[in-house]
Structure formats: structure tokens, C-alpha cells
Coordinates of C-alpha atoms in Angstrom, one line a residue:
X1 CA 0.3 0.4 -0.2
X2 CA 1.6 3.9 -1.0
X3 CA 1.9 6.1 0.9
X4 CA -0.9 8.2 1.3
X5 CA -2.1 11.4 -0.3
X6 CA -1.5 14.9 1.3
X7 CA -4.9 15.6 0.0
X8 CA -6.8 12.2 0.5
X9 CA -8.9 13.0 2.8
X10 CA -10.8 15.6 1.0
X11 CA -11.0 13.9 -2.1
X12 CA -12.9 11.8 -0.1
X13 CA -15.2 13.4 2.0
X14 CA -15.9 15.3 -1.9
X15 CA -16.8 11.6 -3.3
X16 CA -18.7 11.0 0.1
X17 CA -21.1 14.8 -1.3
X18 CA -22.3 13.1 -4.8
X19 CA -24.1 10.2 -2.1
X20 CA -25.6 11.8 0.6
X21 CA -26.1 15.5 1.1
X22 CA -24.5 16.1 5.3
X23 CA -21.4 17.3 3.9
X24 CA -23.4 20.3 2.4
X25 CA -26.5 20.6 5.5
X26 CA -22.9 21.0 7.9
X27 CA -21.7 23.6 5.5
X28 CA -24.8 25.7 5.4
X29 CA -26.7 25.3 8.9
X30 CA -25.0 28.7 10.9
X31 CA -24.7 26.0 13.5
X32 CA -23.0 28.1 16.6
X33 CA -26.3 29.6 16.8
X34 CA -27.6 26.8 19.2
X35 CA -25.2 27.2 21.1
X36 CA -26.3 29.4 23.7
X37 CA -29.7 26.5 23.4
X38 CA -27.1 23.8 25.0
X39 CA -25.3 25.5 27.3
X40 CA -28.4 26.9 29.4
X41 CA -29.9 22.4 28.8
X42 CA -26.9 21.6 29.1
X43 CA -24.9 23.7 32.1
X44 CA -21.9 25.9 31.2
X45 CA -19.5 23.1 29.8
X46 CA -16.6 21.7 32.5
X47 CA -13.2 23.6 31.1
X48 CA -11.3 23.2 33.9
X49 CA -8.8 20.5 33.2
X50 CA -9.6 19.5 36.7
X51 CA -12.5 15.7 36.0
X52 CA -13.5 14.7 32.9
X53 CA -14.2 16.7 30.3
X54 CA -17.5 17.8 28.0
X55 CA -18.6 16.8 25.5
X56 CA -18.8 19.4 23.0
X57 CA -22.4 20.2 22.5
X58 CA -22.8 21.0 18.8
X59 CA -20.9 18.0 18.3
X60 CA -23.9 16.2 20.9
X61 CA -26.6 18.2 19.5
X62 CA -25.1 17.4 15.7
X63 CA -25.4 13.2 16.7
X64 CA -29.1 14.0 18.1
X65 CA -29.9 14.8 15.2
X66 CA -27.7 12.3 12.9
X67 CA -29.9 9.5 15.4
X68 CA -33.1 10.8 14.0
X69 CA -32.2 11.5 10.2
X70 CA -31.6 7.7 10.2
X71 CA -33.7 6.0 12.2
X72 CA -31.0 4.6 15.2
X73 CA -30.8 3.7 17.9
X74 CA -28.6 5.1 20.6
X75 CA -26.3 1.5 19.6
X76 CA -26.5 1.9 16.7
X77 CA -25.7 5.0 16.4
X78 CA -22.5 4.9 18.2
X79 CA -21.6 2.2 15.3
X80 CA -22.6 4.3 12.6
X81 CA -20.1 6.8 14.4
X82 CA -18.0 4.5 14.8
X83 CA -17.3 3.0 10.9
X84 CA -18.8 6.2 9.1
X85 CA -17.1 9.1 7.8
X86 CA -19.4 10.7 6.8
X87 CA -21.4 10.6 10.4
X88 CA -17.7 11.8 12.0
X89 CA -17.4 14.4 9.6
X90 CA -20.9 15.5 10.2
X91 CA -21.0 15.5 13.8
X92 CA -16.9 17.4 13.8
X93 CA -15.0 14.8 14.5
X94 CA -11.6 14.1 13.4
X95 CA -11.1 10.7 11.8
X96 CA -9.1 8.9 15.5
X97 CA -11.8 11.1 17.2
X98 CA -13.5 9.4 19.9
X99 CA -17.6 9.0 19.8
X100 CA -19.8 9.9 22.1
X101 CA -21.0 6.4 23.4
X102 CA -25.0 5.4 23.9
X103 CA -24.6 6.6 27.4
X104 CA -24.1 9.9 26.6
X105 CA -26.6 10.3 24.1
X106 CA -29.2 9.4 26.3
X107 CA -27.7 11.1 29.2
X108 CA -28.6 14.7 27.2
X109 CA -31.0 12.9 25.2
X110 CA -32.3 13.5 28.6
X111 CA -31.5 15.7 29.9
X112 CA -33.0 18.5 26.6
X113 CA -36.4 16.2 27.3
X114 CA -35.9 17.3 31.2
X115 CA -35.4 20.7 30.5
X116 CA -38.7 21.4 28.2
X117 CA -37.3 23.4 25.2
X118 CA -36.8 21.7 21.8
X119 CA -39.4 23.7 20.3
X120 CA -36.4 27.4 21.3
X121 CA -33.2 24.6 19.3
X122 CA -36.4 24.3 16.0
X123 CA -36.9 27.8 16.6
X124 CA -33.4 28.8 16.2
X125 CA -33.6 27.2 13.6
X126 CA -36.3 28.7 11.4
X127 CA -34.5 32.4 12.6
X128 CA -31.7 31.4 10.4
X129 CA -34.3 30.1 7.8
X130 CA -36.2 34.3 8.0
X131 CA -32.6 35.0 7.0
X132 CA -31.3 33.4 4.0
X133 CA -35.4 34.8 2.6
X134 CA -37.9 32.1 3.8
X135 CA -39.4 33.4 5.8
X136 CA -42.8 31.3 5.6
X137 CA -46.1 33.3 4.7
X138 CA -46.9 31.5 1.8
X139 CA -50.0 30.5 2.6
X140 CA -50.4 28.0 5.1
X141 CA -51.3 24.3 5.3
X142 CA -51.8 21.6 8.2
X143 CA -52.3 18.2 8.7
X144 CA -51.2 16.1 11.4
X145 CA -49.5 12.4 11.4
X146 CA -49.8 9.3 13.8
X147 CA -46.1 8.4 15.3
X148 CA -47.3 5.2 17.2
X149 CA -44.8 2.9 20.0
X150 CA -44.6 0.4 21.4
X151 CA -47.9 -1.1 22.0
X152 CA -48.4 -1.7 26.3
X153 CA -50.3 -5.3 27.3
X154 CA -52.4 -3.7 29.9
X155 CA -55.5 -5.4 31.9
X156 CA -59.2 -3.4 30.8
X157 CA -58.9 -2.0 34.8
X158 CA -54.8 0.2 34.3
X159 CA -56.5 0.8 30.7
X160 CA -59.1 2.3 32.7
X161 CA -56.9 3.9 35.2
X162 CA -54.4 5.3 32.9
X163 CA -57.6 7.2 30.4
X164 CA -59.0 8.9 34.1
X165 CA -55.2 10.3 34.4
X166 CA -53.9 8.1 37.6
X167 CA -51.2 5.3 37.2
X168 CA -52.4 2.1 38.8
X169 CA -51.1 1.6 42.2
X170 CA -49.0 -2.3 41.2
X171 CA -47.2 -0.3 39.1
X172 CA -45.8 2.7 41.9
X173 CA -44.8 -0.4 43.6
X174 CA -42.2 -1.3 40.7
X175 CA -40.2 1.5 39.4
X176 CA -39.2 -0.7 37.0
X177 CA -41.6 -1.8 35.9
X178 CA -43.6 1.1 35.3
X179 CA -41.0 3.3 33.8
X180 CA -41.1 0.5 30.5
X181 CA -45.3 2.0 30.8
X182 CA -46.0 5.0 28.5
X183 CA -49.4 6.7 30.3
X184 CA -49.4 9.7 28.0
X185 CA -49.4 7.6 24.6
X186 CA -53.4 6.4 23.1
X187 CA -54.6 5.1 20.8
X188 CA -56.8 5.6 18.2
X189 CA -58.7 4.8 15.2
X190 CA -58.2 5.5 11.3
X191 CA -59.6 3.7 8.6
X192 CA -60.6 0.7 9.4
X193 CA -57.2 1.5 11.1
X194 CA -56.1 0.9 15.3
X195 CA -53.2 2.9 15.9
X196 CA -51.5 4.4 19.4
X197 CA -48.8 6.9 20.2
X198 CA -48.7 10.1 19.2
X199 CA -50.0 12.5 16.9
X200 CA -46.9 15.1 15.0
X201 CA -49.9 18.3 14.6
X202 CA -47.9 20.6 12.2
X203 CA -48.5 24.3 10.4
X204 CA -46.8 24.1 6.7
X205 CA -45.7 27.1 3.9
X206 CA -47.5 26.6 0.9
X207 CA -44.2 27.7 -1.5
X208 CA -41.1 26.3 0.3
X209 CA -43.0 23.3 2.5
X210 CA -40.8 24.1 5.1
X211 CA -42.7 23.0 9.3
X212 CA -43.8 26.4 9.8
X213 CA -44.7 25.1 13.7
X214 CA -45.4 21.7 15.0
X215 CA -46.8 20.0 17.6
X216 CA -47.7 16.8 19.4
X217 CA -50.6 15.2 21.2
X218 CA -51.1 11.9 22.3
X219 CA -53.0 10.1 19.3
X220 CA -57.0 10.7 20.7
X221 CA -56.4 14.6 20.6
X222 CA -58.7 15.7 17.6
X223 CA -57.2 18.0 14.7
X224 CA -58.6 20.3 15.5
X225 CA -58.3 21.5 19.8
X226 CA -55.1 22.6 17.8
X227 CA -55.6 24.3 14.8
X228 CA -55.5 28.0 16.0
X229 CA -52.3 28.0 18.5
X230 CA -50.5 26.4 15.5
X231 CA -51.6 29.1 13.2
X232 CA -50.9 32.0 16.1
X233 CA -47.5 30.6 16.1
X234 CA -47.1 30.6 12.6
X235 CA -45.6 33.8 10.5
X236 CA -48.6 36.3 9.0
X237 CA -48.6 36.6 5.4
X238 CA -50.6 34.8 2.7
X239 CA -53.6 34.7 4.4
X240 CA -55.1 31.5 3.1
X241 CA -55.6 28.7 5.8
X242 CA -55.5 25.0 3.9
X243 CA -56.5 22.3 5.3
X244 CA -58.8 19.0 5.7
X245 CA -62.1 18.2 6.2
X246 CA -61.9 16.8 9.8
X247 CA -60.5 20.7 10.6
X248 CA -64.2 21.9 9.1
X249 CA -66.8 23.3 11.7
X250 CA -69.0 26.4 11.1
X251 CA -67.6 27.5 14.2
X252 CA -63.8 26.8 12.6
X253 CA -64.4 28.9 9.8
X254 CA -66.4 32.4 11.6
X255 CA -63.2 32.3 13.9
X256 CA -60.6 31.6 11.1
X257 CA -62.9 34.9 8.9
X258 CA -63.3 37.3 11.9
X259 CA -59.1 36.9 12.5
X260 CA -59.0 37.3 9.7
X261 CA -57.3 34.3 7.5
X262 CA -59.3 32.7 4.9
X263 CA -59.4 28.8 4.7
X264 CA -60.3 27.0 1.9
X265 CA -60.8 23.7 4.4
X266 CA -62.2 20.9 2.4
X267 CA -66.3 20.3 2.9
X268 CA -66.9 17.2 3.8
X269 CA -71.1 14.8 2.9
X270 CA -73.2 14.1 5.4
X271 CA -75.5 10.6 5.0
X272 CA -79.2 12.3 3.2
X273 CA -76.8 15.8 2.7
X274 CA -74.8 15.1 -0.1
X275 CA -71.8 17.5 -1.6
X276 CA -72.7 20.2 -3.7
X277 CA -71.0 20.3 -7.1
X278 CA -69.7 23.9 -6.5
X279 CA -68.5 22.4 -2.1
X280 CA -67.2 18.7 -5.1
X281 CA -65.5 22.1 -6.9
X282 CA -63.5 23.2 -4.0
X283 CA -63.0 20.8 -2.3
X284 CA -61.0 19.5 -5.9
X285 CA -59.1 23.4 -6.0
X286 CA -58.3 23.1 -2.4
X287 CA -56.5 19.5 -2.7
X288 CA -54.3 20.4 -4.4
X289 CA -52.5 22.6 -2.6
X290 CA -53.3 21.3 0.4
X291 CA -52.1 18.0 -1.1
X292 CA -48.0 19.6 -0.6
X293 CA -48.6 18.8 3.1
X294 CA -49.1 15.1 3.1
X295 CA -45.7 15.8 0.5
X296 CA -43.5 16.5 4.0
X297 CA -44.9 14.0 6.1
X298 CA -44.2 11.7 2.7
X299 CA -40.2 12.9 2.3
X300 CA -40.4 12.4 6.3
X301 CA -41.5 9.7 6.9
X302 CA -39.0 7.4 4.0
X303 CA -36.0 9.9 5.3
X304 CA -36.0 9.4 9.3
X305 CA -38.4 6.2 9.3
X306 CA -40.4 8.6 11.6
X307 CA -44.0 6.3 11.1
X308 CA -43.2 4.4 14.6
X309 CA -40.7 5.3 17.7
X310 CA -38.8 4.0 20.8
X311 CA -39.6 6.6 23.4
X312 CA -42.0 6.6 26.3
X313 CA -43.9 9.6 26.9
X314 CA -44.9 12.4 25.8
X315 CA -41.2 14.7 26.8
X316 CA -39.4 12.2 24.7
X317 CA -41.7 12.3 22.4
X318 CA -42.6 15.9 21.7
X319 CA -37.8 16.2 21.7
X320 CA -37.5 13.1 19.3
X321 CA -40.6 14.6 16.4
X322 CA -38.7 18.2 17.5
X323 CA -35.7 16.7 16.1
X324 CA -36.7 14.7 13.2
X325 CA -39.3 18.5 12.2
X326 CA -35.5 19.6 12.4
X327 CA -33.9 17.2 10.6
X328 CA -36.3 17.5 7.7
X329 CA -36.8 22.0 7.3
X330 CA -32.5 21.3 7.2
X331 CA -32.8 18.7 4.7
X332 CA -35.6 21.0 2.8
X333 CA -33.6 24.8 2.9
X334 CA -30.5 22.6 1.5
X335 CA -32.3 21.6 -1.1
X336 CA -34.2 24.8 -2.2
X337 CA -30.4 26.7 -1.5
X338 CA -28.8 24.2 -3.8
X339 CA -32.1 24.7 -6.2
X340 CA -31.6 28.9 -6.8
X341 CA -27.9 28.5 -6.8
X342 CA -28.4 26.1 -10.1

């Protein structure tokens, strides 16, 4: 084997970039903007030289993003960081650097869950998007998707107590069992299929298909319950709001118009009261725009395996889903910038 060329590593990274957009994302995102929030969440880093030095918080944050981008457990993520050059490069590590182990990754993700600051991290990147001219004001698309978690095998009595907001007494006496039970997730039925988990509610910009705002609820919460909150926290611009028929009611339409929005919500027929020809035409025109939000969910599912997660409790689920939405926006940002430059 001959000597390694001085620029051989750079040549390898350029070759990898033809197959993956990780390097492009890493170069486009201004990671330093996340540092103040991360230091508030994880505490001041230990750089005194006494005791074990803290991990670089940006390295940890990028590793957590890699985990959700690829649907990896902490153990799998540790292995991939050791094995893949592109993963180390994205995380800000050199080829021979140590990588965070699975317990370290779990520890920092848990700190983020307990802090409740994931919305701020997503908001930091939203500000960067605005600085690049993506102000997310070209109309709003609202929808939700179910994210499933491992199903619980409980008795009917236990399920009744959970639905009532209490924890079964037998679980309180067994902490190891309680840690494995998700008392926040709920069942829902959609298209004749039962689902157990949470919902990822999003509002999406019509033109760029970037996620403007998001929320997480148990799966049984109706979409309309968070409709107003999603709109209130989204940037105002084009007043048109597109949504499917699950969001339509006389009260919702009146409220949107009173607040200055133009509702473009699909009509729904009822038994003995089918849609009129005008409503059918309007539904078709609304759906041609509203379907763009389905592209967002499709990209998330194909890119992150986001139909399923192994989190327990809504706090951890919110962090995981928040990171998924953030990863989607980063990938979409890289794509939009690449198209703009072409």
C-alpha cells in the first residue's frame, strides 16, 4: 500500500458528498446559533481541566440529529459514528476522534427532554431560515400524522385508570415496571386501523414546504384541538389556510374569518346530505394545494422512519418528533439552496 496523499481525505469527502447531502447540510447550517440554548440546557461546559471534560455540546447535538435522521437507536448510532466517515464529519469529529457512547447520547437527550426546550432549538433554525429569505408567509397548510410507539399490554382495569389520569397502584410499587409503561400515549382508529402513540401536528409554508410550526399530542386528540395554536404561532403573510375536512366546522370557519384568515378547508358530506357540485369543485381546488403537506410527511417517513419511535412518555416523544421536524427543515433548506444556486 502506497503513501496516503496529503489531500486524499478531502477527495474522499467530496466523493461522499455526491451520494449524501450530510456535508452540504453541515456547511449550510450556522451551528453556533444553537450554542446559547444548548449551554442553558446542559449547563456550563467543564473546561477547567479538573475531572472529565465535557463533550462539545454541538457535537452531541449533531449526533442526536444523525440518530433521528437515520432512525437509529443509541447503540446503533454509536456504531455508525465509529464506522462511517460521513457521520463523523457531520458531527464535527475527525477520523481518529473518540465518539460519544450510547449512555452519553441517552443522558443528553434525557436532559433535553426534561428541560422542555426543544421548541427553542427548532425556533433557532427558523430564525436562520428567515435570515436567508425564507419567511414562511406564502399561505399555510395544516395537517397531522400519527407516530406509533410500542404497544402496551395492559389489563382493562389498568387502561381505565390511565385514561382517567392516574397510575395503576401496582405500577407505583415497581419502579422498573413503571419505567417501561407509557401512560401518555393513546389509541386512535383511522381508516379501519388501530394506532397507538402520538400525533405530529404541523403547519407548513405553501411555497417552500418548510415546517413553520408544530405540536405533539396523544394520538386520540382531534386535529382541530390544536388548529388555532398552530396558526397563532406561525408567521402571518398570505391569509389563506388549507386543511382537510377533519378541521372543518362552522365555528372554525367563522373564527378564522374573524381573525383575518381565508379558510380553504375541504367540505365533508354527510349521510343524506352529499356534497354539492360547487363544493366538489372547491374540494378539488383546495386539495391540489393541500396535498403539498403530504409531501412533507412522505419525506419525513422515507428519510427518518418516523412512523415509529421507541420513546416512552410525551416529554421524550416531543423531543424526538421535534428533532425529526428540525432535520426535515434542514434537509429542505439544503435542497432549496441547491436549486437556487443551480
